[in-house]
Amino acid sequence: MSLNKNLSKVLNSKILQGILIANIFAFLIIGIQSSLAPKDTGILVFSEFVIIPMLMGIITAWFWKDMAIRGKQITGYSILNGLIAILISFFFLGEGFICLLIVSPLIFGFIISGAFIGRAMFKKRNQKLNISIVSLLLGIFIVDSLSDHHHENMVSDELLIQASPEEVWQHVVAFDPISQKENYWLFKIGMPSPMATTVSEHKLGANRKCIFSNGYIFDEKIVKFDINKNLIFDIVDQPKDPEIMGHIDIKRGEFILKDNGNGTTTLIGNSWYNLHVFPTWYYDLWAESITRNVHFRVMQHIKLLSER
Amino acid sequence: MFSFVVKRVGFLKDLPLFAIIFDSLMRFWMFLTKPELLDWIDDLEENVTQMPETTIGIHKYGGIGFNYMGKEFAHVHSNGLLDVLLNTELKNSLMTEGKIKDHHVFKNSGWISFYLQNKQDLDYACILLDKAYDRAKQKHNSIQLDAI
């Protein structure tokens, strides 16, 4: 009896109702959107990380509008709202821990903003304004969902090696396992990092494999083999991982060896990728940082082997 | 962090929602690291609510805005930075007390900045808000009189 009473008290709580309805709304919208746009599977549009969390915040504010609720409480409950959304994404959308860690600043930022914007909106008691704001946000969501999304980027890094191009080349095409400790925080918390590279033959058209710390293998094909100068390989198959690798397609990699004429070589590493998560102004920062750290881990290893 | 962002990427504040989202992230951070600060901000808000003809809203550059008859007279960012609009005379006399600073962006204006760092600062913040409210009220009344 008392359990039923407590349960009904909890369910009747406006706080909980706001959080529940906001999450149900979000996942219904995302479900409808992904079922209507099957051709774009794998693409996550900016509205899913910006408009939906903001609407979630506004929904909670509507439920809380007649409560004497202080800003600190709004913040706390909004964080809880975001945590629930993140947990649902983890269990039902199959997103990985690191991916959710990366996405969380957007989710929390926009949910908290939505809750405070909603509080200001509902205080004015201007229904026309409220409907206009919500319609505008939904309109943006629909247009964004129906738009084409494509983003390609190239990241380039270089490193000076105290060895000749001939020596460096020996370790560029394939290299022994990397034994150095991870020094990039995302690698330290479990993001796969490059460990070794093998090659079927040292020639154009050969198959190359880049092996990552969790056993993932990127299958590559050498498309340019200019000895001691330039190696280009296309990625022909990459693992689909719930972490960031499921949201980024590495297309091509390149090593350029520049002979400095004084016994040293400048090694340039380039990578091309397609990003499947938007907004790019946010995710590309992460993608660039991760790609750069993959480059440096491999290039530092090549430097170590070449200078030995 | 706040000063760095204001100095380095302050130009982004005019992008829709940028400043509001940044402030929400500060609020998130403060909730985790210094939750009592959010209590003090709420106390300031309640203090202003009791002043007649005031409204509270979202500030366009992030934080909570305090308005008198629809005109802003102060706002507080979620890192505890209270910006208050005084007149130059009042500002100069308060500056001698050493508790307030020039506004963190508009140095040569009637705006001043005051950091809420502990609970004791709340009393002084309320005094500043009272002064700003009185000034806004006087200004509004004089405009009304001029109109007549």
Coordinates of C-alpha atoms in Angstrom, one line a residue:
Chain A
M1 CA 0.0 0.0 0.0
S2 CA 2.7 2.4 1.1
L3 CA 4.8 1.4 -2.0
N4 CA 1.9 2.1 -4.3
K5 CA 1.4 5.4 -2.5
N6 CA 5.1 6.3 -2.9
L7 CA 5.1 5.2 -6.5
S8 CA 2.0 7.3 -7.4
K9 CA 3.6 10.3 -5.5
V10 CA 6.7 9.9 -7.6
L11 CA 4.8 9.6 -10.9
N12 CA 2.6 12.6 -10.0
S13 CA 5.7 14.7 -9.4
K14 CA 6.0 17.5 -11.9
I15 CA 9.8 17.2 -11.8
L16 CA 9.7 13.5 -12.9
Q17 CA 6.9 14.1 -15.4
G18 CA 8.9 16.8 -17.1
I19 CA 12.0 14.6 -17.3
L20 CA 10.1 11.6 -18.5
I21 CA 8.1 13.4 -21.2
A22 CA 11.2 15.2 -22.4
N23 CA 13.0 11.9 -22.9
I24 CA 10.0 10.2 -24.5
F25 CA 9.6 13.2 -26.8
A26 CA 13.3 13.1 -27.8
F27 CA 13.5 9.4 -28.5
L28 CA 10.2 9.4 -30.4
I29 CA 11.4 12.3 -32.6
I30 CA 14.7 10.6 -33.2
G31 CA 12.9 7.3 -33.9
I32 CA 10.6 8.9 -36.4
Q33 CA 13.4 10.8 -38.0
S34 CA 15.6 7.7 -38.5
S35 CA 12.7 5.6 -39.8
L36 CA 11.8 8.3 -42.4
A37 CA 15.3 8.7 -43.6
P38 CA 16.7 5.2 -43.9
K39 CA 19.2 6.2 -46.7
D40 CA 21.1 8.3 -44.2
T41 CA 21.7 5.6 -41.6
G42 CA 24.7 6.5 -39.5
I43 CA 24.4 10.2 -40.1
L44 CA 23.5 12.1 -36.9
V45 CA 22.4 15.6 -37.8
F46 CA 23.1 18.8 -35.7
S47 CA 19.5 19.1 -34.6
E48 CA 19.8 15.8 -32.7
F49 CA 22.4 17.4 -30.5
V50 CA 21.2 21.0 -30.5
I51 CA 17.5 21.4 -31.2
I52 CA 16.3 18.2 -29.4
P53 CA 18.2 18.8 -26.2
M54 CA 17.0 22.4 -26.2
L55 CA 13.4 21.3 -26.7
M56 CA 13.9 18.8 -23.9
G57 CA 14.9 21.6 -21.6
I58 CA 11.9 23.7 -22.7
I59 CA 9.5 20.8 -22.1
T60 CA 10.8 20.4 -18.6
A61 CA 10.4 24.1 -18.0
W62 CA 6.8 23.8 -19.0
F63 CA 6.2 21.1 -16.4
W64 CA 8.0 23.1 -13.8
K65 CA 6.6 26.5 -14.6
D66 CA 4.2 26.7 -11.6
M67 CA 6.6 25.3 -9.1
A68 CA 8.7 27.5 -6.9
I69 CA 11.9 26.0 -8.2
R70 CA 15.3 27.7 -7.9
G71 CA 18.0 28.0 -10.6
K72 CA 20.2 25.5 -8.8
Q73 CA 17.4 23.0 -8.8
I74 CA 16.7 23.6 -12.4
T75 CA 20.4 23.0 -13.2
G76 CA 20.4 19.8 -11.1
Y77 CA 17.3 18.3 -12.6
S78 CA 18.4 19.3 -16.1
I79 CA 21.7 17.4 -15.5
L80 CA 19.6 14.4 -14.4
N81 CA 17.5 14.8 -17.6
G82 CA 20.7 14.8 -19.7
L83 CA 22.1 11.8 -17.8
I84 CA 18.9 9.8 -18.5
A85 CA 19.1 10.7 -22.2
I86 CA 22.7 9.6 -22.3
L87 CA 21.9 6.4 -20.5
I88 CA 19.1 5.6 -23.0
S89 CA 21.5 6.3 -25.9
F90 CA 24.0 3.9 -24.3
F91 CA 21.5 1.0 -23.8
F92 CA 19.1 1.5 -26.7
L93 CA 21.0 3.3 -29.4
G94 CA 24.2 1.3 -28.9
E95 CA 26.4 4.3 -28.5
G96 CA 29.8 3.8 -26.9
F97 CA 31.1 5.3 -23.7
I98 CA 33.7 7.6 -25.3
C99 CA 31.2 8.8 -27.9
L100 CA 28.8 9.7 -25.2
L101 CA 31.5 11.5 -23.2
I102 CA 32.3 13.6 -26.3
V103 CA 28.6 14.3 -26.9
S104 CA 27.8 15.1 -23.3
P105 CA 28.9 18.8 -23.2
L106 CA 26.4 19.5 -26.1
I107 CA 23.6 17.6 -24.4
F108 CA 24.1 19.2 -21.0
G109 CA 24.7 22.7 -22.4
F110 CA 21.6 22.7 -24.6
I111 CA 19.3 21.0 -22.0
I112 CA 20.3 23.5 -19.3
S113 CA 19.9 26.4 -21.8
G114 CA 16.5 25.1 -22.9
A115 CA 15.3 24.8 -19.3
F116 CA 16.3 28.4 -18.6
I117 CA 15.0 29.7 -21.9
G118 CA 11.8 27.8 -21.2
R119 CA 11.6 29.4 -17.7
A120 CA 11.9 32.9 -19.2
M121 CA 9.4 32.0 -22.0
F122 CA 6.7 30.7 -19.7
K123 CA 7.1 33.5 -17.2
K124 CA 6.0 35.9 -19.9
R125 CA 2.8 33.9 -20.4
N126 CA 2.7 34.8 -24.0
Q127 CA 1.3 31.8 -25.8
K128 CA 2.0 33.2 -29.3
L129 CA 5.6 33.7 -28.5
N130 CA 5.9 30.2 -27.0
I131 CA 4.3 28.5 -30.0
S132 CA 6.5 30.6 -32.4
I133 CA 9.7 29.6 -30.6
V134 CA 8.8 25.9 -30.4
S135 CA 7.6 25.8 -34.1
L136 CA 10.8 27.5 -35.2
L137 CA 12.9 24.9 -33.4
L138 CA 10.8 22.1 -34.9
G139 CA 11.0 23.7 -38.3
I140 CA 14.8 23.8 -38.1
F141 CA 14.8 20.2 -37.0
I142 CA 12.7 19.1 -40.0
V143 CA 14.8 21.2 -42.6
D144 CA 18.0 19.9 -41.1
S145 CA 16.8 16.3 -41.1
L146 CA 15.8 16.5 -44.8
S147 CA 19.0 18.2 -45.9
D148 CA 22.0 16.5 -47.3
H149 CA 25.0 16.2 -45.0
H150 CA 28.5 15.7 -46.1
H151 CA 31.7 16.7 -44.5
E152 CA 35.2 15.8 -45.6
N153 CA 38.4 17.0 -44.0
M154 CA 42.1 16.4 -44.2
V155 CA 44.5 16.5 -41.3
S156 CA 48.2 17.0 -41.8
D157 CA 51.1 16.7 -39.4
E158 CA 54.8 16.7 -39.7
L159 CA 57.8 15.6 -37.7
L160 CA 61.5 16.0 -38.1
I161 CA 63.5 12.8 -38.0
Q162 CA 67.3 12.6 -37.5
A163 CA 67.7 9.9 -40.2
S164 CA 67.8 9.7 -44.0
P165 CA 64.7 9.1 -46.1
E166 CA 66.0 5.6 -46.9
E167 CA 66.1 4.7 -43.3
V168 CA 62.7 6.3 -42.5
W169 CA 61.1 4.5 -45.4
Q170 CA 61.9 1.1 -43.9
H171 CA 59.5 1.9 -41.1
V172 CA 56.8 3.8 -43.0
V173 CA 55.4 1.0 -45.1
A174 CA 55.1 -1.3 -42.1
F175 CA 56.3 -1.2 -38.5
D176 CA 56.7 -3.4 -35.5
P177 CA 54.3 -3.0 -32.6
I178 CA 54.4 0.3 -30.8
S179 CA 55.5 -0.2 -27.2
Q180 CA 55.3 3.4 -26.0
K181 CA 52.7 4.3 -23.4
E182 CA 49.6 6.2 -24.5
N183 CA 49.9 9.8 -23.8
Y184 CA 46.6 11.1 -25.3
W185 CA 43.8 11.2 -22.7
L186 CA 41.2 9.6 -25.0
F187 CA 43.6 6.6 -25.7
K188 CA 44.2 6.3 -22.0
I189 CA 40.5 5.9 -21.2
G190 CA 39.9 3.2 -23.8
M191 CA 39.7 4.7 -27.3
P192 CA 41.5 2.3 -29.7
S193 CA 45.0 3.6 -30.6
P194 CA 47.3 2.3 -33.5
M195 CA 49.6 -0.5 -32.4
A196 CA 51.2 -2.0 -35.5
T197 CA 51.1 -2.1 -39.3
T198 CA 51.7 -5.0 -41.5
V199 CA 52.0 -5.2 -45.3
S200 CA 51.6 -8.2 -47.7
E201 CA 54.3 -7.0 -50.1
H202 CA 56.5 -3.9 -50.5
K203 CA 54.9 -2.8 -53.7
L204 CA 52.1 -0.9 -55.4
G205 CA 48.7 -2.6 -54.9
A206 CA 49.8 -4.5 -51.8
N207 CA 47.5 -5.0 -48.9
R208 CA 48.3 -3.1 -45.7
K209 CA 46.7 -3.6 -42.3
C210 CA 46.7 -1.1 -39.5
I211 CA 46.1 -2.9 -36.2
F212 CA 44.6 -1.0 -33.3
S213 CA 44.9 -1.6 -29.6
N214 CA 41.6 -3.4 -29.2
G215 CA 42.3 -5.7 -32.1
Y216 CA 40.5 -3.7 -34.7
I217 CA 42.0 -3.9 -38.1
F218 CA 41.8 -1.3 -40.9
D219 CA 42.3 -2.9 -44.3
E220 CA 44.3 -0.7 -46.6
K221 CA 45.5 -0.9 -50.2
I222 CA 48.7 0.8 -51.3
V223 CA 47.8 3.2 -54.2
K224 CA 51.1 5.0 -54.5
F225 CA 54.5 3.5 -53.8
D226 CA 57.2 6.0 -54.5
I227 CA 60.2 4.5 -52.7
N228 CA 61.8 6.8 -50.1
K229 CA 59.4 9.6 -51.1
N230 CA 55.7 9.0 -50.9
L231 CA 53.3 6.3 -49.7
I232 CA 49.5 6.6 -50.2
F233 CA 47.0 4.0 -49.1
D234 CA 43.2 3.8 -49.4
I235 CA 41.3 2.4 -46.5
V236 CA 39.1 -0.3 -48.0
D237 CA 37.5 -1.6 -44.9
Q238 CA 37.2 -0.3 -41.4
P239 CA 35.6 -1.7 -38.3
K240 CA 32.2 -0.3 -37.3
D241 CA 32.6 0.6 -33.7
P242 CA 30.1 2.1 -31.3
E243 CA 32.8 4.6 -30.3
I244 CA 33.8 7.4 -32.6
M245 CA 34.9 5.1 -35.3
G246 CA 31.3 4.4 -36.2
H247 CA 30.8 8.1 -36.9
I248 CA 33.9 8.8 -39.0
D249 CA 35.1 7.1 -42.2
I250 CA 38.8 7.3 -42.7
K251 CA 39.2 7.4 -46.5
R252 CA 42.9 7.6 -47.2
G253 CA 46.3 8.0 -45.6
E254 CA 49.6 9.3 -46.8
F255 CA 53.2 9.6 -45.8
I256 CA 55.5 12.1 -47.5
L257 CA 59.2 11.9 -46.8
K258 CA 61.1 15.2 -47.5
D259 CA 64.8 14.9 -47.7
N260 CA 66.3 17.9 -45.9
G261 CA 69.7 17.3 -47.5
N262 CA 71.5 17.2 -44.1
G263 CA 70.8 13.7 -43.1
T264 CA 67.4 14.5 -41.7
T265 CA 63.9 13.8 -43.0
T266 CA 60.7 15.7 -42.5
L267 CA 58.0 13.1 -42.3
I268 CA 54.5 14.4 -43.2
G269 CA 51.4 12.4 -42.3
N270 CA 48.1 13.2 -44.0
S271 CA 44.7 11.6 -43.4
W272 CA 41.4 12.2 -45.2
Y273 CA 38.1 11.4 -43.5
N274 CA 34.3 11.8 -43.8
L275 CA 32.5 12.8 -40.7
H276 CA 29.0 11.5 -40.1
V277 CA 28.1 13.5 -37.1
F278 CA 27.0 17.2 -37.1
P279 CA 27.5 20.0 -36.2
T280 CA 31.0 19.9 -37.6
W281 CA 32.1 23.0 -35.8
Y282 CA 32.0 20.8 -32.7
Y283 CA 32.7 17.2 -33.8
D284 CA 35.5 18.2 -36.2
L285 CA 37.5 19.6 -33.3
W286 CA 37.4 16.1 -31.8
A287 CA 38.0 14.3 -35.1
E288 CA 41.0 16.5 -35.8
S289 CA 42.4 16.0 -32.3
I290 CA 42.0 12.2 -32.5
T291 CA 43.4 12.0 -36.0
R292 CA 46.4 14.2 -35.0
N293 CA 47.1 12.0 -32.0
V294 CA 46.9 8.8 -34.2
H295 CA 49.4 10.5 -36.5
F296 CA 51.8 11.5 -33.8
R297 CA 51.7 8.1 -32.1
V298 CA 52.6 6.4 -35.4
M299 CA 55.1 9.1 -36.5
Q300 CA 56.8 9.2 -33.1
H301 CA 57.2 5.4 -33.3
I302 CA 58.7 5.7 -36.9
K303 CA 61.1 8.4 -35.5
L304 CA 62.1 6.1 -32.7
L305 CA 62.8 3.2 -35.0
S306 CA 64.6 5.3 -37.6
E307 CA 66.9 7.1 -35.1
R308 CA 67.8 3.9 -33.3
Chain B
M1 CA 38.8 30.2 -18.3
F2 CA 36.0 32.8 -18.5
S3 CA 38.5 35.6 -19.1
F4 CA 40.3 33.5 -21.7
V5 CA 37.1 32.9 -23.6
V6 CA 35.9 36.5 -23.4
K7 CA 39.3 37.7 -24.6
R8 CA 40.0 35.1 -27.3
V9 CA 36.6 34.2 -28.7
G10 CA 34.5 37.0 -27.3
F11 CA 33.6 37.9 -30.9
L12 CA 31.5 34.8 -31.0
K13 CA 29.1 36.2 -28.4
D14 CA 27.0 37.7 -31.2
L15 CA 26.4 34.2 -32.6
P16 CA 22.9 33.2 -31.7
L17 CA 22.9 31.1 -28.4
F18 CA 26.7 30.9 -28.2
A19 CA 27.0 33.0 -25.0
I20 CA 23.9 31.3 -23.5
I21 CA 25.3 27.8 -24.1
F22 CA 28.7 28.8 -22.8
D23 CA 27.1 30.1 -19.6
S24 CA 25.0 26.9 -19.3
L25 CA 28.2 24.9 -19.4
M26 CA 29.7 27.1 -16.7
R27 CA 26.6 26.6 -14.7
F28 CA 27.0 22.8 -15.2
W29 CA 30.6 23.0 -14.1
M30 CA 29.7 25.1 -11.0
F31 CA 27.0 22.7 -10.1
L32 CA 29.6 20.0 -9.9
T33 CA 32.5 22.0 -8.4
K34 CA 31.0 24.9 -6.4
P35 CA 27.2 24.3 -6.0
E36 CA 26.9 26.9 -3.2
L37 CA 27.6 29.6 -5.8
L38 CA 24.4 28.7 -7.6
D39 CA 22.6 29.2 -4.3
W40 CA 24.1 32.7 -4.0
I41 CA 23.0 33.5 -7.5
D42 CA 19.5 32.3 -6.6
D43 CA 19.5 34.5 -3.5
L44 CA 20.4 37.5 -5.7
E45 CA 17.6 36.6 -8.0
E46 CA 15.1 36.4 -5.1
N47 CA 16.4 39.7 -3.8
V48 CA 15.8 41.4 -7.1
T49 CA 12.3 39.7 -7.5
Q50 CA 11.2 41.6 -4.4
M51 CA 12.0 45.0 -5.9
P52 CA 8.9 46.4 -7.6
E53 CA 8.6 46.5 -11.4
T54 CA 11.6 44.2 -11.9
T55 CA 11.7 41.2 -14.2
I56 CA 14.3 38.4 -14.5
G57 CA 15.3 36.8 -17.8
I58 CA 18.0 35.3 -19.8
H59 CA 20.9 37.7 -20.5
K60 CA 21.8 37.9 -24.2
Y61 CA 25.5 37.3 -23.3
G62 CA 24.7 34.4 -20.9
G63 CA 23.5 34.4 -17.4
I64 CA 20.5 35.9 -15.6
G65 CA 19.5 39.4 -16.5
F66 CA 17.8 41.8 -14.1
N67 CA 15.5 44.4 -15.6
Y68 CA 13.6 47.4 -14.3
M69 CA 10.6 48.3 -16.4
G70 CA 12.1 46.2 -19.2
K71 CA 15.5 47.9 -19.1
E72 CA 18.5 45.9 -17.9
F73 CA 20.3 47.2 -14.8
A74 CA 22.4 44.2 -13.9
H75 CA 23.2 40.6 -14.8
V76 CA 25.0 37.7 -13.2
H77 CA 27.0 35.1 -15.1
S78 CA 27.0 31.6 -13.8
N79 CA 30.6 31.8 -12.6
G80 CA 29.5 34.4 -10.1
L81 CA 30.5 37.5 -12.0
L82 CA 27.9 40.2 -11.3
D83 CA 27.8 43.1 -13.7
V84 CA 26.0 46.1 -12.5
L85 CA 25.1 49.4 -14.3
L86 CA 25.8 52.4 -12.1
N87 CA 26.7 56.0 -13.1
T88 CA 30.3 57.1 -13.4
E89 CA 30.2 59.2 -10.2
L90 CA 28.8 56.3 -8.2
K91 CA 31.3 53.9 -9.8
N92 CA 34.3 56.1 -9.0
S93 CA 33.2 56.4 -5.4
L94 CA 32.7 52.7 -5.0
M95 CA 36.0 51.9 -6.7
T96 CA 37.8 53.4 -3.8
E97 CA 36.5 50.7 -1.6
G98 CA 38.5 48.2 -3.7
K99 CA 35.7 45.6 -4.0
I100 CA 34.5 46.3 -7.5
K101 CA 36.4 46.5 -10.8
D102 CA 35.8 48.0 -14.1
H103 CA 33.4 46.0 -16.2
H104 CA 35.3 43.0 -17.6
V105 CA 34.6 44.2 -21.2
F106 CA 33.3 47.8 -21.1
K107 CA 35.9 49.4 -19.0
N108 CA 35.1 53.0 -19.6
S109 CA 31.4 52.8 -18.9
G110 CA 29.1 53.0 -15.9
W111 CA 29.2 49.2 -15.7
I112 CA 31.2 47.5 -13.0
S113 CA 32.0 43.9 -12.2
F114 CA 32.0 42.2 -8.9
Y115 CA 32.9 38.5 -8.3
L116 CA 30.9 36.5 -5.8
Q117 CA 33.5 34.4 -4.1
N118 CA 32.0 33.6 -0.8
K119 CA 28.7 34.0 1.1
Q120 CA 29.9 37.3 2.6
D121 CA 30.1 38.8 -0.8
L122 CA 26.3 38.3 -1.2
D123 CA 25.6 41.3 1.1
Y124 CA 27.8 43.6 -0.9
A125 CA 26.3 42.3 -4.2
C126 CA 22.8 43.1 -2.8
I127 CA 24.0 46.6 -2.0
L128 CA 25.2 47.0 -5.5
L129 CA 22.0 45.8 -6.9
D130 CA 20.0 48.2 -4.7
K131 CA 22.1 51.1 -6.0
A132 CA 21.7 50.0 -9.6
Y133 CA 17.9 49.5 -9.1
D134 CA 17.6 53.0 -7.5
R135 CA 19.6 54.5 -10.4
A136 CA 17.4 52.7 -13.0
K137 CA 14.3 53.9 -11.2
Q138 CA 15.4 57.5 -11.0
K139 CA 16.4 57.5 -14.6
H140 CA 13.1 56.1 -15.6
N141 CA 11.2 58.6 -13.5
S142 CA 13.2 61.5 -14.9
I143 CA 12.5 60.3 -18.5
Q144 CA 8.8 60.1 -17.6
L145 CA 8.9 63.7 -16.1
D146 CA 10.7 65.0 -19.3
A147 CA 8.0 63.4 -21.4
I148 CA 5.3 65.3 -19.4

